[in-house]
PDB file of C-alpha atoms in Angstrom:
ATOM      1  CA  UNK A   1     -25.236 130.014-141.674  1.00 55.00           C
ATOM      2  CA  UNK A   2     -22.027 128.339-140.510  1.00 66.00           C
ATOM      3  CA  UNK A   3     -21.709 125.834-137.699  1.00 72.00           C
ATOM      4  CA  UNK A   4     -20.758 126.807-134.139  1.00 71.00           C
ATOM      5  CA  UNK A   5     -17.474 124.873-134.475  1.00 78.00           C
ATOM      6  CA  UNK A   6     -16.502 126.950-137.506  1.00 80.00           C
ATOM      7  CA  UNK A   7     -17.189 130.161-135.584  1.00 81.00           C
ATOM      8  CA  UNK A   8     -14.902 128.955-132.792  1.00 82.00           C
ATOM      9  CA  UNK A   9     -12.208 128.010-135.308  1.00 85.00           C
ATOM     10  CA  UNK A  10     -12.333 131.521-136.785  1.00 86.00           C
ATOM     11  CA  UNK A  11     -11.934 133.077-133.322  1.00 85.00           C
ATOM     12  CA  UNK A  12      -9.050 130.785-132.398  1.00 87.00           C
ATOM     13  CA  UNK A  13      -7.195 131.480-135.646  1.00 88.00           C
ATOM     14  CA  UNK A  14      -7.647 135.230-135.105  1.00 86.00           C
ATOM     15  CA  UNK A  15      -6.266 134.983-131.545  1.00 87.00           C
ATOM     16  CA  UNK A  16      -3.244 133.202-133.010  1.00 88.00           C
ATOM     17  CA  UNK A  17      -2.593 136.401-134.982  1.00 88.00           C
ATOM     18  CA  UNK A  18      -3.557 135.172-138.429  1.00 89.00           C
ATOM     19  CA  UNK A  19      -4.855 137.657-141.005  1.00 90.00           C
ATOM     20  CA  UNK A  20      -8.459 137.683-142.236  1.00 89.00           C
ATOM     21  CA  UNK A  21      -7.314 136.459-145.649  1.00 92.00           C
ATOM     22  CA  UNK A  22      -5.346 133.555-144.122  1.00 91.00           C
ATOM     23  CA  UNK A  23      -8.301 132.562-141.889  1.00 90.00           C
ATOM     24  CA  UNK A  24     -10.671 132.714-144.856  1.00 90.00           C
ATOM     25  CA  UNK A  25      -8.354 130.442-146.824  1.00 90.00           C
ATOM     26  CA  UNK A  26      -8.035 127.900-143.970  1.00 89.00           C
ATOM     27  CA  UNK A  27     -11.764 127.654-143.200  1.00 87.00           C
ATOM     28  CA  UNK A  28     -12.860 127.924-146.851  1.00 88.00           C
ATOM     29  CA  UNK A  29     -14.938 131.113-146.613  1.00 88.00           C
ATOM     30  CA  UNK A  30     -14.946 134.583-148.024  1.00 90.00           C
ATOM     31  CA  UNK A  31     -12.984 137.287-146.198  1.00 91.00           C
ATOM     32  CA  UNK A  32     -16.175 139.310-145.659  1.00 90.00           C
ATOM     33  CA  UNK A  33     -17.845 136.298-143.991  1.00 86.00           C
ATOM     34  CA  UNK A  34     -14.910 135.879-141.611  1.00 86.00           C
ATOM     35  CA  UNK A  35     -14.977 139.609-140.843  1.00 87.00           C
ATOM     36  CA  UNK A  36     -18.724 139.453-140.123  1.00 84.00           C
ATOM     37  CA  UNK A  37     -18.339 136.567-137.659  1.00 82.00           C
ATOM     38  CA  UNK A  38     -15.443 138.240-135.878  1.00 83.00           C
ATOM     39  CA  UNK A  39     -17.380 141.521-135.508  1.00 80.00           C
ATOM     40  CA  UNK A  40     -20.350 139.830-133.872  1.00 71.00           C
ATOM     41  CA  UNK A  41     -18.213 137.801-131.411  1.00 63.00           C
ATOM     42  CA  UNK A  42     -20.624 134.877-131.287  1.00 54.00           C
ATOM     43  CA  UNK A  43     -23.765 136.939-130.761  1.00 58.00           C
ATOM     44  CA  UNK A  44     -26.657 136.030-133.034  1.00 55.00           C
ATOM     45  CA  UNK A  45     -27.029 138.034-136.243  1.00 58.00           C
ATOM     46  CA  UNK A  46     -30.774 138.002-136.189  1.00 60.00           C
ATOM     47  CA  UNK A  47     -33.126 140.101-134.122  1.00 66.00           C
ATOM     48  CA  UNK A  48     -35.309 138.502-131.536  1.00 71.00           C
ATOM     49  CA  UNK A  49     -38.785 137.803-132.845  1.00 76.00           C
ATOM     50  CA  UNK A  50     -41.734 139.606-131.391  1.00 82.00           C
ATOM     51  CA  UNK A  51     -44.047 137.317-129.508  1.00 82.00           C
ATOM     52  CA  UNK A  52     -47.268 136.878-131.415  1.00 84.00           C
ATOM     53  CA  UNK A  53     -50.449 136.585-129.434  1.00 87.00           C
ATOM     54  CA  UNK A  54     -52.278 133.373-130.221  1.00 88.00           C
ATOM     55  CA  UNK A  55     -55.998 132.690-130.129  1.00 91.00           C
ATOM     56  CA  UNK A  56     -55.387 130.541-127.060  1.00 91.00           C
ATOM     57  CA  UNK A  57     -53.613 133.192-124.932  1.00 91.00           C
ATOM     58  CA  UNK A  58     -56.753 134.691-123.307  1.00 92.00           C
ATOM     59  CA  UNK A  59     -57.833 131.184-122.167  1.00 92.00           C
ATOM     60  CA  UNK A  60     -54.502 130.022-120.715  1.00 92.00           C
ATOM     61  CA  UNK A  61     -55.223 131.079-117.099  1.00 92.00           C
ATOM     62  CA  UNK A  62     -58.539 129.165-117.223  1.00 92.00           C
ATOM     63  CA  UNK A  63     -56.811 126.086-118.678  1.00 91.00           C
ATOM     64  CA  UNK A  64     -54.054 126.212-116.060  1.00 90.00           C
ATOM     65  CA  UNK A  65     -56.648 126.283-113.282  1.00 91.00           C
ATOM     66  CA  UNK A  66     -58.686 123.426-114.801  1.00 89.00           C
ATOM     67  CA  UNK A  67     -55.575 121.229-115.192  1.00 87.00           C
ATOM     68  CA  UNK A  68     -54.512 122.046-111.625  1.00 87.00           C
ATOM     69  CA  UNK A  69     -57.962 121.110-110.238  1.00 87.00           C
ATOM     70  CA  UNK A  70     -58.044 117.803-112.109  1.00 82.00           C
ATOM     71  CA  UNK A  71     -54.667 116.523-110.860  1.00 79.00           C
ATOM     72  CA  UNK A  72     -53.646 113.683-110.599  1.00 77.00           C
ATOM     73  CA  UNK A  73     -56.015 112.947-113.496  1.00 80.00           C
ATOM     74  CA  UNK A  74     -55.706 114.396-116.989  1.00 81.00           C
ATOM     75  CA  UNK A  75     -58.632 116.080-118.689  1.00 83.00           C
ATOM     76  CA  UNK A  76     -59.070 115.233-122.374  1.00 87.00           C
ATOM     77  CA  UNK A  77     -58.254 118.070-124.754  1.00 88.00           C
ATOM     78  CA  UNK A  78     -61.637 117.632-126.419  1.00 89.00           C
ATOM     79  CA  UNK A  79     -63.433 118.351-123.133  1.00 89.00           C
ATOM     80  CA  UNK A  80     -61.360 121.464-122.496  1.00 91.00           C
ATOM     81  CA  UNK A  81     -61.858 122.532-126.127  1.00 92.00           C
ATOM     82  CA  UNK A  82     -65.620 122.350-125.659  1.00 92.00           C
ATOM     83  CA  UNK A  83     -65.387 124.424-122.450  1.00 92.00           C
ATOM     84  CA  UNK A  84     -63.279 127.211-123.934  1.00 93.00           C
ATOM     85  CA  UNK A  85     -65.304 127.239-127.152  1.00 93.00           C
ATOM     86  CA  UNK A  86     -68.327 128.046-124.970  1.00 93.00           C
ATOM     87  CA  UNK A  87     -66.287 131.015-123.718  1.00 93.00           C
ATOM     88  CA  UNK A  88     -65.542 132.219-127.267  1.00 92.00           C
ATOM     89  CA  UNK A  89     -62.366 130.365-128.364  1.00 91.00           C
ATOM     90  CA  UNK A  90     -62.198 130.060-132.161  1.00 90.00           C
ATOM     91  CA  UNK A  91     -58.919 128.142-132.553  1.00 88.00           C
ATOM     92  CA  UNK A  92     -58.248 124.474-133.161  1.00 88.00           C
ATOM     93  CA  UNK A  93     -57.522 121.487-130.981  1.00 90.00           C
ATOM     94  CA  UNK A  94     -53.866 121.102-132.103  1.00 91.00           C
ATOM     95  CA  UNK A  95     -52.792 124.368-130.514  1.00 90.00           C
ATOM     96  CA  UNK A  96     -54.695 123.407-127.365  1.00 90.00           C
ATOM     97  CA  UNK A  97     -53.014 119.973-127.175  1.00 90.00           C
ATOM     98  CA  UNK A  98     -49.555 121.490-127.571  1.00 89.00           C
ATOM     99  CA  UNK A  99     -50.240 123.879-124.722  1.00 90.00           C
ATOM    100  CA  UNK A 100     -51.702 121.147-122.483  1.00 88.00           C
ATOM    101  CA  UNK A 101     -48.602 119.004-123.065  1.00 86.00           C
ATOM    102  CA  UNK A 102     -46.466 121.853-121.767  1.00 86.00           C
ATOM    103  CA  UNK A 103     -48.590 122.006-118.592  1.00 82.00           C
ATOM    104  CA  UNK A 104     -48.468 118.345-117.639  1.00 69.00           C
ATOM    105  CA  UNK A 105     -45.126 117.192-116.281  1.00 65.00           C
ATOM    106  CA  UNK A 106     -43.579 114.048-117.723  1.00 56.00           C
ATOM    107  CA  UNK A 107     -43.969 111.321-115.133  1.00 57.00           C
ATOM    108  CA  UNK A 108     -41.379 108.575-115.240  1.00 52.00           C
ATOM    109  CA  UNK A 109     -42.092 105.298-113.563  1.00 62.00           C
ATOM    110  CA  UNK A 110     -39.663 104.545-110.814  1.00 66.00           C
ATOM    111  CA  UNK A 111     -37.382 101.659-111.698  1.00 62.00           C
ATOM    112  CA  UNK A 112     -37.338  99.036-108.985  1.00 68.00           C
ATOM    113  CA  UNK A 113     -34.324  96.801-109.178  1.00 68.00           C
ATOM    114  CA  UNK A 114     -34.767  93.183-108.152  1.00 71.00           C
ATOM    115  CA  UNK A 115     -32.122  92.578-105.481  1.00 78.00           C
ATOM    116  CA  UNK A 116     -30.813  89.196-104.365  1.00 84.00           C
ATOM    117  CA  UNK A 117     -28.491  88.109-101.595  1.00 88.00           C
ATOM    118  CA  UNK A 118     -24.883  87.171-102.452  1.00 87.00           C
ATOM    119  CA  UNK A 119     -24.702  83.620-103.807  1.00 86.00           C
ATOM    120  CA  UNK A 120     -28.478  83.260-104.004  1.00 89.00           C
ATOM    121  CA  UNK A 121     -29.104  83.404-107.725  1.00 91.00           C
ATOM    122  CA  UNK A 122     -27.502  82.995-111.149  1.00 91.00           C
ATOM    123  CA  UNK A 123     -29.281  83.819-114.434  1.00 90.00           C
ATOM    124  CA  UNK A 124     -28.343  81.941-117.597  1.00 90.00           C
ATOM    125  CA  UNK A 125     -29.130  82.130-121.290  1.00 91.00           C
ATOM    126  CA  UNK A 126     -27.801  81.355-124.766  1.00 91.00           C
ATOM    127  CA  UNK A 127     -26.942  84.141-127.183  1.00 90.00           C
ATOM    128  CA  UNK A 128     -27.023  83.000-130.789  1.00 90.00           C
ATOM    129  CA  UNK A 129     -24.577  84.730-133.126  1.00 89.00           C
ATOM    130  CA  UNK A 130     -24.580  82.510-136.187  1.00 87.00           C
ATOM    131  CA  UNK A 131     -26.686  79.639-137.530  1.00 87.00           C
ATOM    132  CA  UNK A 132     -26.078  77.261-140.400  1.00 85.00           C
ATOM    133  CA  UNK A 133     -22.933  75.347-141.308  1.00 88.00           C
ATOM    134  CA  UNK A 134     -20.662  76.920-138.658  1.00 90.00           C
ATOM    135  CA  UNK A 135     -22.960  77.885-135.757  1.00 90.00           C
ATOM    136  CA  UNK A 136     -21.697  80.106-132.966  1.00 93.00           C
ATOM    137  CA  UNK A 137     -23.422  80.715-129.649  1.00 92.00           C
ATOM    138  CA  UNK A 138     -22.431  82.060-126.271  1.00 93.00           C
ATOM    139  CA  UNK A 139     -23.426  80.751-122.861  1.00 93.00           C
ATOM    140  CA  UNK A 140     -23.904  83.705-120.513  1.00 94.00           C
ATOM    141  CA  UNK A 141     -24.230  83.302-116.741  1.00 93.00           C
ATOM    142  CA  UNK A 142     -24.774  86.388-114.566  1.00 92.00           C
ATOM    143  CA  UNK A 143     -24.793  86.506-110.767  1.00 91.00           C
ATOM    144  CA  UNK A 144     -27.895  88.216-109.394  1.00 88.00           C
ATOM    145  CA  UNK A 145     -26.181  90.169-106.605  1.00 87.00           C
ATOM    146  CA  UNK A 146     -22.961  91.471-108.166  1.00 88.00           C
ATOM    147  CA  UNK A 147     -24.055  91.298-111.851  1.00 88.00           C
ATOM    148  CA  UNK A 148     -20.696  89.673-112.660  1.00 91.00           C
ATOM    149  CA  UNK A 149     -20.983  87.656-115.881  1.00 92.00           C
ATOM    150  CA  UNK A 150     -19.273  84.592-117.286  1.00 95.00           C
ATOM    151  CA  UNK A 151     -19.322  84.102-121.082  1.00 95.00           C
ATOM    152  CA  UNK A 152     -18.294  80.979-122.983  1.00 94.00           C
ATOM    153  CA  UNK A 153     -18.438  80.705-126.794  1.00 95.00           C
ATOM    154  CA  UNK A 154     -19.590  77.316-128.105  1.00 93.00           C
ATOM    155  CA  UNK A 155     -20.468  75.690-131.438  1.00 93.00           C
ATOM    156  CA  UNK A 156     -23.732  74.052-130.294  1.00 91.00           C
ATOM    157  CA  UNK A 157     -26.445  74.343-127.653  1.00 88.00           C
ATOM    158  CA  UNK A 158     -26.659  70.662-126.696  1.00 89.00           C
ATOM    159  CA  UNK A 159     -27.313  69.488-123.131  1.00 89.00           C
ATOM    160  CA  UNK A 160     -23.762  68.134-122.766  1.00 91.00           C
ATOM    161  CA  UNK A 161     -22.371  71.539-123.799  1.00 92.00           C
ATOM    162  CA  UNK A 162     -24.729  73.309-121.378  1.00 91.00           C
ATOM    163  CA  UNK A 163     -23.614  71.094-118.472  1.00 92.00           C
ATOM    164  CA  UNK A 164     -19.944  71.707-119.283  1.00 94.00           C
ATOM    165  CA  UNK A 165     -20.601  75.482-119.442  1.00 93.00           C
ATOM    166  CA  UNK A 166     -22.283  75.279-116.001  1.00 92.00           C
ATOM    167  CA  UNK A 167     -19.227  73.556-114.518  1.00 93.00           C
ATOM    168  CA  UNK A 168     -16.894  76.129-116.106  1.00 95.00           C
ATOM    169  CA  UNK A 169     -19.047  78.983-114.745  1.00 94.00           C
ATOM    170  CA  UNK A 170     -19.050  77.498-111.228  1.00 93.00           C
ATOM    171  CA  UNK A 171     -15.254  77.213-111.393  1.00 94.00           C
ATOM    172  CA  UNK A 172     -15.007  80.805-112.613  1.00 94.00           C
ATOM    173  CA  UNK A 173     -17.275  82.153-109.842  1.00 91.00           C
ATOM    174  CA  UNK A 174     -15.680  79.943-107.186  1.00 91.00           C
ATOM    175  CA  UNK A 175     -18.930  78.359-106.011  1.00 90.00           C
ATOM    176  CA  UNK A 176     -22.469  77.275-106.812  1.00 90.00           C
ATOM    177  CA  UNK A 177     -25.457  79.611-106.253  1.00 91.00           C
ATOM    178  CA  UNK A 178     -28.588  78.421-104.452  1.00 91.00           C
ATOM    179  CA  UNK A 179     -30.838  79.054-107.438  1.00 90.00           C
ATOM    180  CA  UNK A 180     -30.458  79.076-111.233  1.00 88.00           C
ATOM    181  CA  UNK A 181     -32.838  80.969-113.526  1.00 87.00           C
ATOM    182  CA  UNK A 182     -33.133  80.163-117.230  1.00 85.00           C
ATOM    183  CA  UNK A 183     -34.601  82.482-119.848  1.00 79.00           C
ATOM    184  CA  UNK A 184     -36.532  80.125-122.194  1.00 76.00           C
ATOM    185  CA  UNK A 185     -33.481  78.090-123.163  1.00 78.00           C
ATOM    186  CA  UNK A 186     -34.476  75.412-125.683  1.00 77.00           C
ATOM    187  CA  UNK A 187     -32.033  73.070-123.958  1.00 78.00           C
ATOM    188  CA  UNK A 188     -33.874  73.411-120.621  1.00 76.00           C
ATOM    189  CA  UNK A 189     -37.536  74.118-121.496  1.00 73.00           C
ATOM    190  CA  UNK A 190     -39.615  71.104-122.536  1.00 69.00           C
ATOM    191  CA  UNK A 191     -42.788  73.047-123.330  1.00 65.00           C
ATOM    192  CA  UNK A 192     -43.556  76.764-123.307  1.00 65.00           C
ATOM    193  CA  UNK A 193     -46.077  77.848-120.705  1.00 60.00           C
ATOM    194  CA  UNK A 194     -48.959  80.012-121.955  1.00 63.00           C
ATOM    195  CA  UNK A 195     -48.805  83.682-120.935  1.00 57.00           C
ATOM    196  CA  UNK A 196     -51.410  84.578-118.313  1.00 56.00           C
TER     197      UNK A 196
END
């Protein structure tokens, strides 16, 4: 079966008045194939499949009600499998799980953005691009309120370089924020704190 783009190309070439043979030559197909796609005008060539009744179909209303009653909690598929097996279900758990996944809506956690006042906070970190003989790093400072960033490429991550990058960032931003946050910079951190 040809791609949708090829079908559109055939239609466009035909509207431009080109012959079937010329279209077939340009798209690299047989004349009969081009004729077939033009006759169907983008409709599918295949017939719609008949819906096949599954072993689970008679139990779907019961499952819908059980899932609805249990909200906001989710019932395990194994529990529901046991319940419908008692009612005569002879299918497997895979089909049941697929159906249960279609019943439960996907819940996305709401993203809460951490907001700061203008001039209150600046976040800084090193980005390491290259190690070895010719190291290359970047000092990145981002203002918490506007998310404006300052980037300076350097050849080392020494304290003197860090202090110079701070001064350059303050000049760039036109001021000094009240607070500076560092993300585990080796230049700043003396000892890593254990995770709690």
